[in-house]
CSV table of C-alpha atoms and ligand atoms in Angstrom, one decimal:
chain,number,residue,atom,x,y,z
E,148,UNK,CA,43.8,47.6,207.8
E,149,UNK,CA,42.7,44.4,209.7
E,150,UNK,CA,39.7,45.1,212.0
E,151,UNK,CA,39.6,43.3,215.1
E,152,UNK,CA,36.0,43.5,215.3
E,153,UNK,CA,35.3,41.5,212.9
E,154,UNK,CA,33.2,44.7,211.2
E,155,UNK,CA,33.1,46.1,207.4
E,156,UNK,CA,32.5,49.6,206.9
E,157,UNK,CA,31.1,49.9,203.1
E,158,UNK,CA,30.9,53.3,201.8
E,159,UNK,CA,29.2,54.2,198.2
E,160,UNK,CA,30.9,57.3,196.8
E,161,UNK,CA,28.3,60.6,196.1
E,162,UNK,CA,26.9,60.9,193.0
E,163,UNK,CA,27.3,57.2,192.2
E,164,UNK,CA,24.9,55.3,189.6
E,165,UNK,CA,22.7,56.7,186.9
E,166,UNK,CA,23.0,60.1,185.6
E,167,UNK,CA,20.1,62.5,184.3
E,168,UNK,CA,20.6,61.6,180.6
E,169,UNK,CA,20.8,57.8,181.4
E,170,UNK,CA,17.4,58.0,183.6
E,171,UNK,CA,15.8,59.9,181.0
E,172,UNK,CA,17.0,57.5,177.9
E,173,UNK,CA,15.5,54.6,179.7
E,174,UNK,CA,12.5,56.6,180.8
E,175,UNK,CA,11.8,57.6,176.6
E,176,UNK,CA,12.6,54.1,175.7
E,177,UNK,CA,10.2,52.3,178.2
E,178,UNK,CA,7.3,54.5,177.2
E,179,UNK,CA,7.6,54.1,173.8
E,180,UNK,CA,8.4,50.7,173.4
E,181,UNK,CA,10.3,50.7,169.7
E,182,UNK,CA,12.8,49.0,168.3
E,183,UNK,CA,16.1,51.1,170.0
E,184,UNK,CA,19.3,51.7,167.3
E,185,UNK,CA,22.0,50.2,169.5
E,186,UNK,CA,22.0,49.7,173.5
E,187,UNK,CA,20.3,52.9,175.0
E,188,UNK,CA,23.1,52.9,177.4
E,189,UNK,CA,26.5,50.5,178.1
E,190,UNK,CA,24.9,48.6,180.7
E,191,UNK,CA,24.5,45.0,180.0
E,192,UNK,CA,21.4,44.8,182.7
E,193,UNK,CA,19.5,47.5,181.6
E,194,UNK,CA,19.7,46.4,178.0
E,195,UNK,CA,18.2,42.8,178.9
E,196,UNK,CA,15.6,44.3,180.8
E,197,UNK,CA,14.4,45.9,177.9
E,198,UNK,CA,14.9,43.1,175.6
E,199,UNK,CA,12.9,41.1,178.0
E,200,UNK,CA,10.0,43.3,177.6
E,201,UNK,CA,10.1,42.8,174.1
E,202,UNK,CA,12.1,46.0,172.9
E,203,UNK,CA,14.4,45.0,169.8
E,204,UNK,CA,17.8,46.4,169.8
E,205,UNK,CA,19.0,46.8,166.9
E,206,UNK,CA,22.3,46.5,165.6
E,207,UNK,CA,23.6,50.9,165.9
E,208,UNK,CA,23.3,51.9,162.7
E,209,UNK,CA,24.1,48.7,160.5
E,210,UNK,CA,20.0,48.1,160.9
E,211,UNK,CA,18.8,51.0,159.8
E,212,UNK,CA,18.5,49.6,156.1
E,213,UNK,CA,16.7,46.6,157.7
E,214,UNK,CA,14.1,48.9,159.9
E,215,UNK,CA,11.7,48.9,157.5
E,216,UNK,CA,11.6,45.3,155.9
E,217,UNK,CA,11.5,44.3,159.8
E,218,UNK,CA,7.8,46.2,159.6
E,219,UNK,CA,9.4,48.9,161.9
E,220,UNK,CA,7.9,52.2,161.7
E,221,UNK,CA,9.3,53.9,164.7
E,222,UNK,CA,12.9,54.1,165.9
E,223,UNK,CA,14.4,55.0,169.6
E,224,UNK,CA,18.0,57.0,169.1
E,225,UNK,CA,20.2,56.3,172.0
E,226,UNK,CA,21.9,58.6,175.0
E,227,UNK,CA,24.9,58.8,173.5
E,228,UNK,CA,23.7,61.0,170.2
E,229,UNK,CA,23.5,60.3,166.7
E,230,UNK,CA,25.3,61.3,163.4
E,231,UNK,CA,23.9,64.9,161.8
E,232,UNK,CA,22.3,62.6,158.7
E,233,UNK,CA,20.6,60.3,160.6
E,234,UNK,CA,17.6,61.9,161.4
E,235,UNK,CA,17.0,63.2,157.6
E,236,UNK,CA,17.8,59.6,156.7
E,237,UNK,CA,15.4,58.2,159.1
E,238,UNK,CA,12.6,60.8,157.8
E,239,UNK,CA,13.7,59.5,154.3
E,240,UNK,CA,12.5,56.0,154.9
E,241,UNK,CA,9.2,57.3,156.3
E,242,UNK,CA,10.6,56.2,160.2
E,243,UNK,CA,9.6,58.4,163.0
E,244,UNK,CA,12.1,58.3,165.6
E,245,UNK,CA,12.5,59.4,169.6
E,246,UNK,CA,15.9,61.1,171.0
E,247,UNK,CA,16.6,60.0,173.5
E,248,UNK,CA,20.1,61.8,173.1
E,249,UNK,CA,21.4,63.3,176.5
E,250,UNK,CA,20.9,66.8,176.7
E,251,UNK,CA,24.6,67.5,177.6
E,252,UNK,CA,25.4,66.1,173.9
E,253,UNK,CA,23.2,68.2,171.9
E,254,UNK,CA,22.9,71.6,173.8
E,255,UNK,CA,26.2,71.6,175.3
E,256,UNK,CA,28.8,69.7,172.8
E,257,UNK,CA,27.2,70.0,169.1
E,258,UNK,CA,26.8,73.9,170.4
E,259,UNK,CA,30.6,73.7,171.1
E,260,UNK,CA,31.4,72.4,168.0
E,261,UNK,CA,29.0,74.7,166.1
E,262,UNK,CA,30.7,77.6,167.9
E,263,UNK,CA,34.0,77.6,167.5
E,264,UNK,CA,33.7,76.1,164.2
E,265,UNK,CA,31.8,79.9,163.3
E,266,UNK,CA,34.5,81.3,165.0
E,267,UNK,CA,37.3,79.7,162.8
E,268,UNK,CA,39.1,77.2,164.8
E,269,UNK,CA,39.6,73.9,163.8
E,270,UNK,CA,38.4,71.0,166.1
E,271,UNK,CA,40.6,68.3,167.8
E,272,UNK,CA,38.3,65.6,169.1
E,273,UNK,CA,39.7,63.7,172.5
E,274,UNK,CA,38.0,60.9,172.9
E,275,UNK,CA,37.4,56.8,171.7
E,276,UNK,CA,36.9,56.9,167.8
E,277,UNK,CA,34.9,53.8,167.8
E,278,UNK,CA,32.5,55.2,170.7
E,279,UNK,CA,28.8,56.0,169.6
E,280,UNK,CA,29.1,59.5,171.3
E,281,UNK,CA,32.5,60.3,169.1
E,282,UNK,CA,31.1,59.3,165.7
E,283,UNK,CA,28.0,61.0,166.3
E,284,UNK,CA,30.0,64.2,167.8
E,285,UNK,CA,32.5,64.5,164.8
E,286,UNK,CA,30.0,64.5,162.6
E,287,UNK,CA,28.7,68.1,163.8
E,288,UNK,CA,31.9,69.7,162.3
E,289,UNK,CA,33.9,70.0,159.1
E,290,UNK,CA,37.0,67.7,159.4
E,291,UNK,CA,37.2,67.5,162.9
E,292,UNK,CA,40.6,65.2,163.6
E,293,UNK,CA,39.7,62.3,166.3
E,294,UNK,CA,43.0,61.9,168.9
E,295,UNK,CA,42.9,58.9,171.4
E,296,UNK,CA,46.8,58.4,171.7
E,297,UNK,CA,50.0,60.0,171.1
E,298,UNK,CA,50.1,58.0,168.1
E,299,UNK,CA,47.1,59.7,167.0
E,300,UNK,CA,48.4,63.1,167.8
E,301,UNK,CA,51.8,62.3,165.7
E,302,UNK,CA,49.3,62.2,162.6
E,303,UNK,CA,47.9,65.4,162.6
E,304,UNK,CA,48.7,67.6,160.4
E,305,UNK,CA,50.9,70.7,160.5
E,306,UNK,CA,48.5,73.7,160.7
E,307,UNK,CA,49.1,77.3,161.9
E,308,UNK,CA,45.4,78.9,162.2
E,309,UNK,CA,43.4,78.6,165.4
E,310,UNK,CA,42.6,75.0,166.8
E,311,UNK,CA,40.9,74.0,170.0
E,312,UNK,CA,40.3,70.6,171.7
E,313,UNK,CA,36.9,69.6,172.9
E,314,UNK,CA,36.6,65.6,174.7
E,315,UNK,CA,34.7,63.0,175.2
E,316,UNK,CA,31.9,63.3,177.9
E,317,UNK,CA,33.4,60.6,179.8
E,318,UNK,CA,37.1,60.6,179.3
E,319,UNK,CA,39.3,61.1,182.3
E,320,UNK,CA,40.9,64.8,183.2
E,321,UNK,CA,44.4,63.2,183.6
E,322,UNK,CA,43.9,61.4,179.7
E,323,UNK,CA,42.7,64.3,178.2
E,324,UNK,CA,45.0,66.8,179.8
E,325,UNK,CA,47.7,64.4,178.9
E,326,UNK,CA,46.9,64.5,175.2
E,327,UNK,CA,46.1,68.0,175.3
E,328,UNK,CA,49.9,68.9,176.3
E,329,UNK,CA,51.7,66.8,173.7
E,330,UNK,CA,49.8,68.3,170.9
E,331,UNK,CA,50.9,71.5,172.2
E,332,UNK,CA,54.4,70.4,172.3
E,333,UNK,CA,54.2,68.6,169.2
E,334,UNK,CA,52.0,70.7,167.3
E,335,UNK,CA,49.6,73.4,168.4
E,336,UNK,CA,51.3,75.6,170.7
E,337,UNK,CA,48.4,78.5,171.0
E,338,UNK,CA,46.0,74.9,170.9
E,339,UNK,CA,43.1,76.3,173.4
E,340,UNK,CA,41.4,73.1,175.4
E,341,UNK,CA,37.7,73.2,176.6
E,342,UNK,CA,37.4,70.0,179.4
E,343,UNK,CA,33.5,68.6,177.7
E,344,UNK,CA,33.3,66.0,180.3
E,345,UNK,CA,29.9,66.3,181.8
E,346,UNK,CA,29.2,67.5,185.4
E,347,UNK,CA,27.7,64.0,186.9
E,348,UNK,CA,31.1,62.0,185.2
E,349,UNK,CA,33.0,64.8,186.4
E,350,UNK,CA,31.4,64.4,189.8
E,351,UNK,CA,31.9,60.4,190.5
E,352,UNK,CA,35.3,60.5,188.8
E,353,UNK,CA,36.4,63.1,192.0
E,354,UNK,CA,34.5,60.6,194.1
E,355,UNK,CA,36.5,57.6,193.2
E,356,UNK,CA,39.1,58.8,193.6
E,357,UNK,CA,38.4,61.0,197.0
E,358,UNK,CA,37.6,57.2,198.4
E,359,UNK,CA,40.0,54.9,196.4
E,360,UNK,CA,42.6,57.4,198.7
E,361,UNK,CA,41.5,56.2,201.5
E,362,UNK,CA,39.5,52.7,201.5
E,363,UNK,CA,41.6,49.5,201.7
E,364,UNK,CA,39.1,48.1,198.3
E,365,UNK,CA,37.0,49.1,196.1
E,366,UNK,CA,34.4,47.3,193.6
E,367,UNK,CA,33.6,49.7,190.9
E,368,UNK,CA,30.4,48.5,189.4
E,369,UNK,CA,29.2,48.7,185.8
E,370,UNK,CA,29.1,47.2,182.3
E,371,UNK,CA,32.7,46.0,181.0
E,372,UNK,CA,31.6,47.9,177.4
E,373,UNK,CA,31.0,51.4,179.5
E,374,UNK,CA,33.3,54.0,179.0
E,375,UNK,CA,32.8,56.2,182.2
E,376,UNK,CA,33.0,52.9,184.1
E,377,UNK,CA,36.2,51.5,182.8
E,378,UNK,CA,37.4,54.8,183.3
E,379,UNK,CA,36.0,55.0,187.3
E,380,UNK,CA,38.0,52.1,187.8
E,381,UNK,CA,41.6,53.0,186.3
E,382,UNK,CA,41.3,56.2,188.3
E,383,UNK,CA,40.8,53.9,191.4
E,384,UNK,CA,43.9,51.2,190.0
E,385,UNK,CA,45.9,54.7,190.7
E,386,UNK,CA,45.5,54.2,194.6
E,387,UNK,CA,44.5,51.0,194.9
E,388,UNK,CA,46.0,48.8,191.7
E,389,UNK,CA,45.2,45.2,193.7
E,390,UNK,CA,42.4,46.2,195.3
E,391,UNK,CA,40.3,47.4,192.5
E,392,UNK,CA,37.6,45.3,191.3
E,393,UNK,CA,35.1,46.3,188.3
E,394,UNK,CA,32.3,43.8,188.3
E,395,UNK,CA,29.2,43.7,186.7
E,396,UNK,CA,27.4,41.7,188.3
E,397,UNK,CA,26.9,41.0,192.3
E,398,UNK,CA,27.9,37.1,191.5
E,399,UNK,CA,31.3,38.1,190.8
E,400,UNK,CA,32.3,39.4,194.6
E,401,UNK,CA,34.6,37.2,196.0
E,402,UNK,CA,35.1,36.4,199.4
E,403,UNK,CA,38.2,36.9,199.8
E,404,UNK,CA,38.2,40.7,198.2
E,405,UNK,CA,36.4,41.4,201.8
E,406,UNK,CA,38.9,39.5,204.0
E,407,UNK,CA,41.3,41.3,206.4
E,408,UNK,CA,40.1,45.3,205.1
E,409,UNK,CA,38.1,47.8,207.3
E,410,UNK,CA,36.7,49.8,205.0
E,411,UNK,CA,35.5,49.0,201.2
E,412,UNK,CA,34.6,51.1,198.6
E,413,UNK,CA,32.0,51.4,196.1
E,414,UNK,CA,31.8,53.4,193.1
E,415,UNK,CA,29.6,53.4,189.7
E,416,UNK,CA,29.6,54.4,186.7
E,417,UNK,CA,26.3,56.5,184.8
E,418,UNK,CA,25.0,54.1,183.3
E,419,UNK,CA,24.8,51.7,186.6
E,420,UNK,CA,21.1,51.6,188.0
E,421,UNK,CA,21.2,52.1,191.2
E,422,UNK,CA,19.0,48.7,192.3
E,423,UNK,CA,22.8,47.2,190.9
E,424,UNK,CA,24.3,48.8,193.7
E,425,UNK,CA,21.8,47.7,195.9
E,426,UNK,CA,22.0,44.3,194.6
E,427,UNK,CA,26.2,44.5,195.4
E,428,UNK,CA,25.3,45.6,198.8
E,429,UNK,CA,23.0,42.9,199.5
E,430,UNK,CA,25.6,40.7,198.1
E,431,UNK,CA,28.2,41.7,200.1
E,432,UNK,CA,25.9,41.5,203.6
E,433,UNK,CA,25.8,37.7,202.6
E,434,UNK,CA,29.5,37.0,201.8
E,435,UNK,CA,31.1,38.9,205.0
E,436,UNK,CA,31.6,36.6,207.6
E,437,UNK,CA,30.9,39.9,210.0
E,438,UNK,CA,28.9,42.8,210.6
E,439,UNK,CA,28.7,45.3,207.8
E,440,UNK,CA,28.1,48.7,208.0
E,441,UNK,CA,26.8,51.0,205.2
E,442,UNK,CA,27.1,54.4,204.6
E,443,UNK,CA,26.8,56.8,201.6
E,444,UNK,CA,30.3,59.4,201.4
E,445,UNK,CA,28.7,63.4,201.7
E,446,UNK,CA,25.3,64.5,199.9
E,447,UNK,CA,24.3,63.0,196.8
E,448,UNK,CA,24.7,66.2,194.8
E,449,UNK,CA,21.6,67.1,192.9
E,450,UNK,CA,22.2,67.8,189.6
E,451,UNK,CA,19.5,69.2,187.4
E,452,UNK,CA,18.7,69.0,183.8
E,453,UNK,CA,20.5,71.1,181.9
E,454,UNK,CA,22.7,71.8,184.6
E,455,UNK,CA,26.1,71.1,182.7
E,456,UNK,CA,30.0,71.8,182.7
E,457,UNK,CA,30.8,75.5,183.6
E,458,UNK,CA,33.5,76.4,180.6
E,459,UNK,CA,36.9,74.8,182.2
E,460,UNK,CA,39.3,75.7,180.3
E,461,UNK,CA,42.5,73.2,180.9
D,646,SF4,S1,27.2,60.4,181.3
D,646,SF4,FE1,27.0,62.6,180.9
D,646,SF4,S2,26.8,62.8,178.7
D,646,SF4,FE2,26.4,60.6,179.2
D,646,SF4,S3,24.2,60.5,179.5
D,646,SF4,FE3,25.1,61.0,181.5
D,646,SF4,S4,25.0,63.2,181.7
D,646,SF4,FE4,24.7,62.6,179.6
């Protein structure tokens, strides 16, 4: 582990930082400049620089009765989706809105939903029932049952059609595959399981966890409230669980995290620009005592718009 060199070798997993939907959100919000229902993605920085351009963010949906008495005539929906009403609600109130929902969310999951729900099965939901993307996603469906633990699972009710479970974009394989069994053992047996988690999560979440394997540290950066984040950095706790560090800020490296290791790791979740990573880089050249190197692991894969999850069925 200990270089006698005196040299750090920092490598940034592939596919690290902001995804397509996340670029895209901020991209819709910046040009339009309206109030945005909620924080257009979990990233503490990103929010504040909007705010500091004078964007309100508005509390999710507890505003919206507020929009208009606040002179608002214009709305931003956020990356994570929004609840089937909300549009007709908006319209309602004489508020034009911009969607700034990821792509993945409405072509790929709400068409999920829609199609096995044609086809008769009922839905099983994997994911964070307080996360935006979850309330917005169960909403697509007719009683679609929202699992997040085994507890959850042990209150489903007894059924014998055809059920399938769907996830949260962001969840990890391991969680979801996890749940998935126990409600077949429990309750579903025939239970069919599509893995939703889209391709750029599914991407750095292999990444992590291809370095995490192999670095002595790693700093997995992002906000604390981000979902993919939180979840880049238990997948790393796996191979690393006291050499993991999720910051959010370059200010919180500590020296010491750097002392005695060769090589350090850096991951990051979607919603991480990358001029954060940057930042951590910098940060890091001016802690280490030593010489740093800096390298990025393989080819950033490019992924394109509308270039989602093939079917995986787990
Ligand atoms: S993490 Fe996935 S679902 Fe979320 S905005 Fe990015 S591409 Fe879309």
């Amino acid at each position: 582990m200990k270089n006698s060199a005196g040299q750090l070798e920092v490598v940034v997993a592939r596919s690290a930082g902001t995804c397509f939907g996340v670029e895209a959100a901020i991209e819709l919000a910046e040009q339009h400049r309206q109030p945005i229902l909620g924080p257009i993605v979990h990233n503490p920085q990103i929010v504040n620089n909007l705010a500091e351009k004078g964007i309100p963010i508005l509390e999710r949906y507890q505003d919206l009765e507020k929009v208009n008495n606040m002179g608002f005539k214009e709305v931003v929906i956020t990356a994570h989706g929004y609840p089937k009403g909300l549009k007709e609600s908006l319209k309602q109130k004489g508020i034009q809105f911009h969607d700034a929902t990821c792509p993945v969310l409405l072509k790929w999951v709400y068409g999920k939903i829609r199609t096995f729900e044609e086809k008769g099965f009922r839905i099983i939901l994997v994911g964070n029932p307080n996360h935006a993307e979850i309330i917005a996603s169960r909403s697509y469906g007719n009683g679609i049952q929202v699992v997040y633990s085994k507890e959850d699972v042990d209150k489903l009710p007894e059924y014998s059609g055809k059920t399938v479970a769907i996830c949260q974009t962001t969840i990890t394989k391991e969680k979801f595959q996890q749940l998935v069994n126990y409600i077949r053992e429990t309750k579903y047996p025939e239970m069919r399981a599509i893995d939703t988690r889209c391709k750029p999560v599914k991407n750095q979440q292999q990444a992590v966890e291809d370095l995490a394997q192999w670095v002595d540290a790693i700093l997995i950066i992002g906000g604390f409230n981000s979902s993919n984040t939180t979840n880049l950095a238990n997948l790393a706790k796996k191979y690393l669980p006291k050499h993991t560090y999720h910051i959010d800020s370059p200010d919180l490296i500590q020296s010491d995290w750097l002392q005695n290791i060769e090589h350090l790791g850096i991951g990051a979740g979607t919603s991480t620009p990358k001029s954060q990573i940057n930042d951590v880089q910098q940060r890091i050249a001016e802690v280490y005592s030593g010489k740093v190197v800096f390298r990025r692991e393989g080819k950033a894969g490019e992924i394109l718009d509308g270039d989602f999850t093939p079917e995986d069925e787990v």
